[in-house]
Coordinates of C-alpha atoms in Angstrom, one line a residue:
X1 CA 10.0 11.4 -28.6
X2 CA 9.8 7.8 -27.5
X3 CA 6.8 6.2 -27.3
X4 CA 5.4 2.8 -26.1
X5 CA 2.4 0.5 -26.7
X6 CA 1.1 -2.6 -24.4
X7 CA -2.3 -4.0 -24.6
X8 CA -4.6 -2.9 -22.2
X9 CA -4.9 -6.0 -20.5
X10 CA -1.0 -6.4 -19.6
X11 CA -1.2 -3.3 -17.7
X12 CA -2.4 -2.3 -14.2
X13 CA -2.9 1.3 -12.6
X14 CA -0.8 1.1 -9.4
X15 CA -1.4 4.3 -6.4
X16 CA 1.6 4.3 -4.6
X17 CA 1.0 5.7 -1.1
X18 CA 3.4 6.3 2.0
X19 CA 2.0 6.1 5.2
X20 CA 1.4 9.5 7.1
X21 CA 3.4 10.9 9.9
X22 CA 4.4 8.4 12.9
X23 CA 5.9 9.4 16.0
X24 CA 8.9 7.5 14.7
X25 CA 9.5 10.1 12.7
X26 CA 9.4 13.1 14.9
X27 CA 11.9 11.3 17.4
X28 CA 14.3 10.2 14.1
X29 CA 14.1 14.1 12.8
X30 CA 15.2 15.5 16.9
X31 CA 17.7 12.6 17.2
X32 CA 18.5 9.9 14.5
X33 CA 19.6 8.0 17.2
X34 CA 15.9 7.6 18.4
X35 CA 15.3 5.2 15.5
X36 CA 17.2 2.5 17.4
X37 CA 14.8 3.1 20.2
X38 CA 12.5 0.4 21.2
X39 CA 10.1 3.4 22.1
X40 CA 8.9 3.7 18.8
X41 CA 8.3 -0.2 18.4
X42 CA 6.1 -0.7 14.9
X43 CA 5.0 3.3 15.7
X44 CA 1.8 4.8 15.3
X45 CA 0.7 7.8 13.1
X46 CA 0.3 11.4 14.9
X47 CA -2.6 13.7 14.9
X48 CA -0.8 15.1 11.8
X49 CA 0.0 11.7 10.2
X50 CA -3.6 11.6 10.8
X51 CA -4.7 14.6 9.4
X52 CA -2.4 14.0 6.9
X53 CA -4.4 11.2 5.8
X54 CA -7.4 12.8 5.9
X55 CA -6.4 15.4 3.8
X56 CA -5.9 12.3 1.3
X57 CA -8.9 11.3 1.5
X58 CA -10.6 14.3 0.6
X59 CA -8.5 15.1 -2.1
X60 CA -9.0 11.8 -3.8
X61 CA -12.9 12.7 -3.0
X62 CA -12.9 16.0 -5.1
X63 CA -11.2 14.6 -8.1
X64 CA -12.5 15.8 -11.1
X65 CA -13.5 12.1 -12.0
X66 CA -14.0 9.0 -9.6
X67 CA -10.6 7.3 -8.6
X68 CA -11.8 3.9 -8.8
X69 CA -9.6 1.3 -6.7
X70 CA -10.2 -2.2 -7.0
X71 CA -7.6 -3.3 -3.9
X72 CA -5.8 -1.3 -1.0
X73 CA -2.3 -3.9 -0.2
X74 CA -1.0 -2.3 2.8
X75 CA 2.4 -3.3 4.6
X76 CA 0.9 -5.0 8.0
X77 CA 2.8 -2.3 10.3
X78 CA 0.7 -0.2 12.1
X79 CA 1.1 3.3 10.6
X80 CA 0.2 1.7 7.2
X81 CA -2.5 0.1 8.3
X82 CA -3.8 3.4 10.1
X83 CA -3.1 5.3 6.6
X84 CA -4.9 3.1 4.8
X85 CA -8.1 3.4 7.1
X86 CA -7.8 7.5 7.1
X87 CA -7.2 7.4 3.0
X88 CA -9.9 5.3 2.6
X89 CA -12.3 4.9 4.8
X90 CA -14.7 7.7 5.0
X91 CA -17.5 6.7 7.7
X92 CA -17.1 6.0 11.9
X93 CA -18.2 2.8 13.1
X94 CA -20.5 2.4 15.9
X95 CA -22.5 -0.9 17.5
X96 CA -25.5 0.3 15.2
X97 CA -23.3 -0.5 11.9
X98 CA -23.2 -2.9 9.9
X99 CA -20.3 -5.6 9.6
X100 CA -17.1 -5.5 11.4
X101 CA -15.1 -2.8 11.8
X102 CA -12.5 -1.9 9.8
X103 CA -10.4 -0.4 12.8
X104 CA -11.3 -0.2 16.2
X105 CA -11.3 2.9 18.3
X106 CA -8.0 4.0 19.9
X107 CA -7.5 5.2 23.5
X108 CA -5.0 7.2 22.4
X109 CA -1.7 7.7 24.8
X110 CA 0.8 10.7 24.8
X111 CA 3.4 10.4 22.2
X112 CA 2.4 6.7 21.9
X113 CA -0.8 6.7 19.8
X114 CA -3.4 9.3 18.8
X115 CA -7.1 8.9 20.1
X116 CA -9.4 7.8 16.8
X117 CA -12.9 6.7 16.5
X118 CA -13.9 3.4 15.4
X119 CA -14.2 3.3 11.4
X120 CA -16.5 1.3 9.0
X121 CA -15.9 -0.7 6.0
X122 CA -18.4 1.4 4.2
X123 CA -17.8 2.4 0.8
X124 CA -13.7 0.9 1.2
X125 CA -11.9 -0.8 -1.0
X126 CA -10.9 -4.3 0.4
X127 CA -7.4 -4.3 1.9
X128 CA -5.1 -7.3 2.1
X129 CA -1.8 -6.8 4.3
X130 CA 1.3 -8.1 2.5
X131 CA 5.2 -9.0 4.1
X132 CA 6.9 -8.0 0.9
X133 CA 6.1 -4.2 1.2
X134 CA 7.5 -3.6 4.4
X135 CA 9.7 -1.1 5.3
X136 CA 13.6 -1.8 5.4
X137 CA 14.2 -5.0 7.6
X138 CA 16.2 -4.7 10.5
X139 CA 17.9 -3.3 13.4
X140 CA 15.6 -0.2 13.7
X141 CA 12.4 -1.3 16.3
X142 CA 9.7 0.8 14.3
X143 CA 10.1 -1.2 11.3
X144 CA 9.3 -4.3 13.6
X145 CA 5.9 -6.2 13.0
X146 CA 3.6 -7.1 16.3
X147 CA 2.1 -10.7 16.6
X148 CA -0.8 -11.2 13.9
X149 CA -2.9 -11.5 16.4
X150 CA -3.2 -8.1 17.5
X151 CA -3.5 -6.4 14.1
X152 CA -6.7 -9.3 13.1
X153 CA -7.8 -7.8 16.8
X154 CA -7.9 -4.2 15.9
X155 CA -8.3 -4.4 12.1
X156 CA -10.7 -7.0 12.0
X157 CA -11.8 -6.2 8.5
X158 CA -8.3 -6.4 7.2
X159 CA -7.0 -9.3 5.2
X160 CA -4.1 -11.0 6.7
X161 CA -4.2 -14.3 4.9
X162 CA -1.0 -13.5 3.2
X163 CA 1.2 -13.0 6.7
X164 CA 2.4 -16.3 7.4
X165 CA 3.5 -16.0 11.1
X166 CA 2.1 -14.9 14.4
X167 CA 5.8 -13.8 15.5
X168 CA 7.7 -11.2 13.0
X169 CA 10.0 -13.7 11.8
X170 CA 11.8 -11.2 9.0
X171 CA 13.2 -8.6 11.5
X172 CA 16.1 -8.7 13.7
X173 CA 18.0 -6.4 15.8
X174 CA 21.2 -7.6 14.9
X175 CA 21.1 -7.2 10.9
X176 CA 20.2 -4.3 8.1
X177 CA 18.8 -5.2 4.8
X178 CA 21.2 -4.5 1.9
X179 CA 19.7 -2.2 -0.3
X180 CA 20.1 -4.4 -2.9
X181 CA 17.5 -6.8 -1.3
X182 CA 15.3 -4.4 -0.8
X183 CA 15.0 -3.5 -4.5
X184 CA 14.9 -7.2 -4.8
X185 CA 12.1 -7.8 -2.7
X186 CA 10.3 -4.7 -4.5
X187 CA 10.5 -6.5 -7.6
X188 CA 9.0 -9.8 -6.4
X189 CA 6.6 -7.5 -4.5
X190 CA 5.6 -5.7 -8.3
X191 CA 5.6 -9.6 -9.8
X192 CA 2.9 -9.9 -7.4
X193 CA 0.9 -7.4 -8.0
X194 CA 0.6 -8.8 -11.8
X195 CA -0.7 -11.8 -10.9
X196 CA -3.7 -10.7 -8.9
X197 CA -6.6 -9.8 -11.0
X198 CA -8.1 -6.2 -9.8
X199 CA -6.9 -3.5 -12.1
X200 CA -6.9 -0.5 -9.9
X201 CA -4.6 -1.6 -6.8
X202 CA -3.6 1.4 -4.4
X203 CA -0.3 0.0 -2.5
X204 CA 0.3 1.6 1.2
X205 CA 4.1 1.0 2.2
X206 CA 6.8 3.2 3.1
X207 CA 9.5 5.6 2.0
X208 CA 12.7 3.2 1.8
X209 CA 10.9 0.5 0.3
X210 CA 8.8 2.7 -2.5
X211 CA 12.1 4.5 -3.3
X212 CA 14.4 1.5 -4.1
X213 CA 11.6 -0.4 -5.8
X214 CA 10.9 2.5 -8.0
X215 CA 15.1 2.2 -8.6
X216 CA 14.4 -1.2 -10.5
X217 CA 12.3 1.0 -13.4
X218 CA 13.1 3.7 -15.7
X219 CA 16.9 2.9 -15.9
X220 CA 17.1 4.3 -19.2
X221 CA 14.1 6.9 -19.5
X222 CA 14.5 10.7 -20.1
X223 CA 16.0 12.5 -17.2
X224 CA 12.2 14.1 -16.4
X225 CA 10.9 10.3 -16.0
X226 CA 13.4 9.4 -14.1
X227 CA 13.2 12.2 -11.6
X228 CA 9.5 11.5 -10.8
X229 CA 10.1 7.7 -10.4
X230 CA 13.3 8.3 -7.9
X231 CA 12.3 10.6 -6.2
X232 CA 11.7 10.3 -2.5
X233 CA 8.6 10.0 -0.9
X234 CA 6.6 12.4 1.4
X235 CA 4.5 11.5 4.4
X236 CA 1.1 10.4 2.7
X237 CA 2.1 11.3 -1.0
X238 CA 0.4 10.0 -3.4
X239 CA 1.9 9.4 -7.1
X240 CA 0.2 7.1 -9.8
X241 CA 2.3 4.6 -12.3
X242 CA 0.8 1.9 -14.9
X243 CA 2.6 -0.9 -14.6
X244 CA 3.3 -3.2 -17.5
X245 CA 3.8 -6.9 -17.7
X246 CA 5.9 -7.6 -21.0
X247 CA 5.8 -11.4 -20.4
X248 CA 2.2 -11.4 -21.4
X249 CA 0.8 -12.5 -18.4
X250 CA -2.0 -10.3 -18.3
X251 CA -5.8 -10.6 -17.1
X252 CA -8.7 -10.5 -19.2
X253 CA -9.4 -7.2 -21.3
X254 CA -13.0 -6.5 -20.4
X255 CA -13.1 -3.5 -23.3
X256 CA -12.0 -6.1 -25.9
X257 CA -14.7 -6.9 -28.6
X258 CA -13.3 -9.5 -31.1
X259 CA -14.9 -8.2 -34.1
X260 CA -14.5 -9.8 -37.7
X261 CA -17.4 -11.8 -39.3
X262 CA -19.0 -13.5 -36.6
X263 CA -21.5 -12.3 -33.9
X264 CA -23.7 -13.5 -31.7
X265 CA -27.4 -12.1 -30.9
X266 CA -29.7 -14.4 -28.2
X267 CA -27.2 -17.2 -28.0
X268 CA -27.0 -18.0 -31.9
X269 CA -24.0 -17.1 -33.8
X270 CA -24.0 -15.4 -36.8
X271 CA -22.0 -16.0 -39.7
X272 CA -21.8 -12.8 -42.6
X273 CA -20.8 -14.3 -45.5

């Protein structure tokens, strides 16, 4: 048995999620062909990516004990950004509601985009969209990010003060991110995540780029660890880590009480002698 011990406050409890089913991925599992297709240009969830999310959301609901998420980061591609309103946003949104919506309601189109009812901010985690957890970079259009200015349209509630451009500068047609860079850009991606100071973050993103950022961790862990951390990811799955920052650049504990000899009661410490 191996074990391991970091202080509380140089760890953080991570929900990796991958988006639900898009209608990418019905045309890619026909024809792989189709994922060249500018069809499927940054493609939306189905009704059963949908549902899929839904079914998320509900399970996280029933848990024995409250899942409590400081932070949703969410790549800023469409079916991520739907995911992340069906996992956690449980209430529609109608003129009568408070605040902005977090997503506005969808027409819905055949084989395009599903019809979906406005939905509130109420009782959901904040969600800041991030570049580094998109999905593999290049050549294939559904991976492809819209101008900013329609996602800040139809997520209004989002925070997109992270993407830099209006125009999707990282994609091309012409190229393919190495897989290398990927696992690169995961790790940056992870730095990241230390640095911010919520506790609980739940990450949305997608299967290439979860799988060969989870490739950077566990090298050398028993073959059972291993096999959770590499394996691939299912539409919507869920799987929980704590991730640990060993160069001690943790947050505040909150739990920690120093202790020792001196205390303080209304303002006035005490000294024991």
């Amino acid at each position: 048995m191996t074990l391991g011990a970091v202080p509380f406050r140089h760890t953080k409890v991570i929900h990796l999620i991958r988006h639900g089913q898009g209608f990418h991925n019905v045309a890619g599992h026909k024809d792989s062909a189709q994922y060249l297709s500018f069809d499927w240009e940054d493609a939306h969830l189905t009704d059963f990516g949908w549902q899929q999310a839904e079914a998320l959301h509900r399970h996280i609901q029933n848990l024995p004990e409250q899942l409590q998420i400081d932070l949703v980061v969410s790549s800023p591609l469409t079916r991520t950004l739907e995911t992340a309103t069906g996992v956690f946003a449980g209430q529609a949104w109608s003129d009568d509601s408070q605040g902005m919506p977090l997503m506005r309601e969808q027409s819905g189109h055949e084989d395009r985009q599903a019809k979906r009812q406005a939905m509130s901010t109420a009782g959901c985690p904040p969600i800041i969209a991030h570049e580094l957890c998109r999905e593999h970079l290049g050549r294939h259009p559904c991976d492809k990010r819209r101008a900013l200015s329609h996602y800040k349209k139809q997520f209004p509630a989002v925070d997109f003060c992270l993407i830099e451009t209006e125009e999707d500068e990282l994609w091309g047609p012409e190229f393919r991110e190495e897989k290398e860079q990927i696992k690169a850009r995961g790790l940056k991606f992870m730095q990241w995540l230390t640095t911010r100071p919520e506790q609980r973050i739940a990450v949305v993103s997608h299967s290439s780029f979860l799988f060969f950022t989870m490739a950077n961790f566990g090298l050398h862990a028993p073959a059972l660890i291993q096999g959770e951390l590499h394996r691939w990811y299912e539409n919507c799955e869920m799987r929980t880590i704590v991730l640990s920052d060993d160069a001690g650049n943790g947050n505040v504990d909150p739990l920690w009480f120093p202790g020792g000899h001196q205390l303080h009661r209304e303002g006035k410490l005490l000294i024991h002698s």
